[in-house]
Structures are given as C-alpha cells and as structure tokens.
GROMACS .gro file of C-alpha atoms in nm:
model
  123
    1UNK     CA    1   7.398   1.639  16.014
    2UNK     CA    2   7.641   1.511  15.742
    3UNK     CA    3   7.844   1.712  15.553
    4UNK     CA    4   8.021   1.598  15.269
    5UNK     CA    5   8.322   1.661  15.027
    6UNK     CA    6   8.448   1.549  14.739
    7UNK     CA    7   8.797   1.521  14.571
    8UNK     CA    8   8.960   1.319  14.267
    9UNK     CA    9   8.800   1.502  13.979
   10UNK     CA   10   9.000   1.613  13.714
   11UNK     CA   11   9.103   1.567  13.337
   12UNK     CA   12   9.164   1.226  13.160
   13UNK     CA   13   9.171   1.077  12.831
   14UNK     CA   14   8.942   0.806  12.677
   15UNK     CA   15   9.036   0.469  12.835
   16UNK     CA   16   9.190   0.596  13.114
   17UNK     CA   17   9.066   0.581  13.511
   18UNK     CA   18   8.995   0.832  13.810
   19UNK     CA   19   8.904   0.729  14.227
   20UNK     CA   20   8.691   0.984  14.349
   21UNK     CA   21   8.674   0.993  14.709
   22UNK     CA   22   8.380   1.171  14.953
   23UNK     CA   23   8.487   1.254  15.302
   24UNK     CA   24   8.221   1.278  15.553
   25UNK     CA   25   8.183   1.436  15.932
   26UNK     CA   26   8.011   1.295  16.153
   27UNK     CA   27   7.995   1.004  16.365
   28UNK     CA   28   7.646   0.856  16.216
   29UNK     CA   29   7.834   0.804  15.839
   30UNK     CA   30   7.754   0.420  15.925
   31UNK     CA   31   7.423   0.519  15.931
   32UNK     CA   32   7.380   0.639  15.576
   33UNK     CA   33   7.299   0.487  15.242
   34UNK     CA   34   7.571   0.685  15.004
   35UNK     CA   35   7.509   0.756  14.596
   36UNK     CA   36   7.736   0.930  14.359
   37UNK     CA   37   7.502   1.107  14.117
   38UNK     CA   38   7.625   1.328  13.823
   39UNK     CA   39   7.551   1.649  13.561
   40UNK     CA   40   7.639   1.689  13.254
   41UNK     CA   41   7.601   2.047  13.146
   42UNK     CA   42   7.283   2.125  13.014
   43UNK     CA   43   7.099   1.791  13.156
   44UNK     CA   44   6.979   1.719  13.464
   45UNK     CA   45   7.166   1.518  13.783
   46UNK     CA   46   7.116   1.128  13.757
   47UNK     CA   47   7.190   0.863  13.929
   48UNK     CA   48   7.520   0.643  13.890
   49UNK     CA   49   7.584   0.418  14.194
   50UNK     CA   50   7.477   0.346  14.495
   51UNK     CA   51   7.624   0.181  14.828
   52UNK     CA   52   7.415   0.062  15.135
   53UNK     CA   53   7.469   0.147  15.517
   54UNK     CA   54   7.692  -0.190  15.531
   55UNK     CA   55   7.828  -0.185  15.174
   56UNK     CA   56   7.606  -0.517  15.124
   57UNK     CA   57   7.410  -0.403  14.889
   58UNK     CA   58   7.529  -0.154  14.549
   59UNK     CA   59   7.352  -0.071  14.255
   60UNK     CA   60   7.468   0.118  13.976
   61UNK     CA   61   7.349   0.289  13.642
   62UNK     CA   62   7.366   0.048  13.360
   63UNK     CA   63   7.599   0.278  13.130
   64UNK     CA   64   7.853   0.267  13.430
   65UNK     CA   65   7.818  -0.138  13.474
   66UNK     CA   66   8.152  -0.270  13.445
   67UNK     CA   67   8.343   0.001  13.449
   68UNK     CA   68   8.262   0.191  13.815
   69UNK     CA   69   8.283   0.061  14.138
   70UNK     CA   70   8.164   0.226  14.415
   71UNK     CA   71   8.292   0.129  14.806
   72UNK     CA   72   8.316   0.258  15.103
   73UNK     CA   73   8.516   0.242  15.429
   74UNK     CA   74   8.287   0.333  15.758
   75UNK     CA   75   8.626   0.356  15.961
   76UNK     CA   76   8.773   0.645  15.750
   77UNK     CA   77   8.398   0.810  15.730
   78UNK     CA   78   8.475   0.767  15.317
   79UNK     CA   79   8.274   0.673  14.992
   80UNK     CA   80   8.473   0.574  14.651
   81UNK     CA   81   8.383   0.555  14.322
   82UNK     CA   82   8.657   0.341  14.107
   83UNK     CA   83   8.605   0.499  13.763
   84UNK     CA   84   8.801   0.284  13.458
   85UNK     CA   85   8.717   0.239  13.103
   86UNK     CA   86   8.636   0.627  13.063
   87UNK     CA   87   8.428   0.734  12.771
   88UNK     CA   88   8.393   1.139  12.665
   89UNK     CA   89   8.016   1.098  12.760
   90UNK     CA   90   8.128   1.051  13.149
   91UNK     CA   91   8.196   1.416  13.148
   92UNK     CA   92   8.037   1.588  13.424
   93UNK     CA   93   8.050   1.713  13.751
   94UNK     CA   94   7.938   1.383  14.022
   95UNK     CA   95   7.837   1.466  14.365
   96UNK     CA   96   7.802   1.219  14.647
   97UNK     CA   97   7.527   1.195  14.848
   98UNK     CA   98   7.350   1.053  15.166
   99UNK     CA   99   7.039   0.914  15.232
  100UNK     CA  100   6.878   0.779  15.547
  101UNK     CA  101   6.768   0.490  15.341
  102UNK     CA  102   6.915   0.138  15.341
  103UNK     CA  103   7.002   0.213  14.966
  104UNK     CA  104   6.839   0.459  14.695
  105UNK     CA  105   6.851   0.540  14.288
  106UNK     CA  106   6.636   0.839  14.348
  107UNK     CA  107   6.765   1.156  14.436
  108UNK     CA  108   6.444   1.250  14.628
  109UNK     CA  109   6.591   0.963  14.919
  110UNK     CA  110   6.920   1.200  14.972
  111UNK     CA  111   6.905   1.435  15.222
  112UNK     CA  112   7.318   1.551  15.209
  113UNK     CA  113   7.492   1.626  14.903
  114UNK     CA  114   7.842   1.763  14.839
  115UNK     CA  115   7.958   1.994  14.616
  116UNK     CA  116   8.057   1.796  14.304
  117UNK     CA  117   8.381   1.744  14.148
  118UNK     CA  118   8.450   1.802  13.802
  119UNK     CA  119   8.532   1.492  13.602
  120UNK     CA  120   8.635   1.567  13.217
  121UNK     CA  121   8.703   1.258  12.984
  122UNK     CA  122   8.858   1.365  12.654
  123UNK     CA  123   8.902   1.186  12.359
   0.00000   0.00000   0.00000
C-alpha cells in the first residue's frame, strides 16, 4: 500500500515556476514507477511525466518538454516535478501517481494516486 500526497500548488503568473513535491509512506516507494498526471476543468486527466523505479528512465508530455522536470529522491520517499516557463494552459489540478511498472504514460498502469494540487498560471 502507498499512499500519497501532494503539496506546492498554488498561483503564478506567465513565465514564472512552481516544485511540486509528492510524499509517499511506505517502505516499497523504491519499488514504484511515479507519474504526475493533470486536469484541467472540463477535460479529462493526462499524462505529463513520468519517472522510473531508479529515476533512469523519464518521459514526459511533449507540451511540458523543456520546461518540467520530474525527479525523485528514494531516501526521502519523494517525487518532484520542476515546473518553469509557465503558460495559462498549465492550469490544472496534477496528481502524482504510482505504478508497479518500471515506467508508464497510461493511467491504466497506476494503481496509487494522490489527491491533486491545484496549480493556476495566470497571465
């Protein structure tokens, strides 16, 4: 069981950056595959970066190329997602994630989610 929460949302203008951060229990984090994933309102949850067990292997969205970086630290049982170059149309609310995968883009491969943080880019 992983159970996971998320903090560094908030409110931001054009251009600027945010870290969110995703704390997990457990002992198994290591274990885990971990994806940030995000809704805008009205549209459905999609994927925006992804991390494997190790942090060898990351994949990301291509709108977010560039600009995010996700990371993670297995001591501290933490995720990251380095957000810079923010554009209005980041707007949402982005949950992380964990899947028993070595890494996944679908949310299908997640079995733990968190319960978003809200992440508002004006212009």
């Amino acid at each position: 069981q992983v159970q996971l929460v998320e903090s560094g949302g908030g409110l931001v203008q054009a251009g600027g950056s945010l870290r969110l951060s995703c704390a997990a229990s457990g002992r198994t984090f290591s274990k885990y595959a971990m994806g940030w994933f995000r809704q805008a309102p009205g549209k459905e949850r999609k994927f925006v970066a992804a991390i494997s067990w190790g942090g060898g292997s990351i994949r990301y969205e291509d709108s977010v190329k560039g600009r995010f970086t996700i990371s993670r630290d297995n001591a501290k049982n933490t995720v990251y997602l380095q957000m810079n170059a923010l554009k209005p149309e980041d707007t949402a609310v982005y949950y992380c994630a964990a899947s028993p995968s070595i890494i996944a883009s679908m949310e299908s491969s997640y079995n733990y989610w968190g319960q978003g943080t809200q992440v508002t880019v004006c212009s």
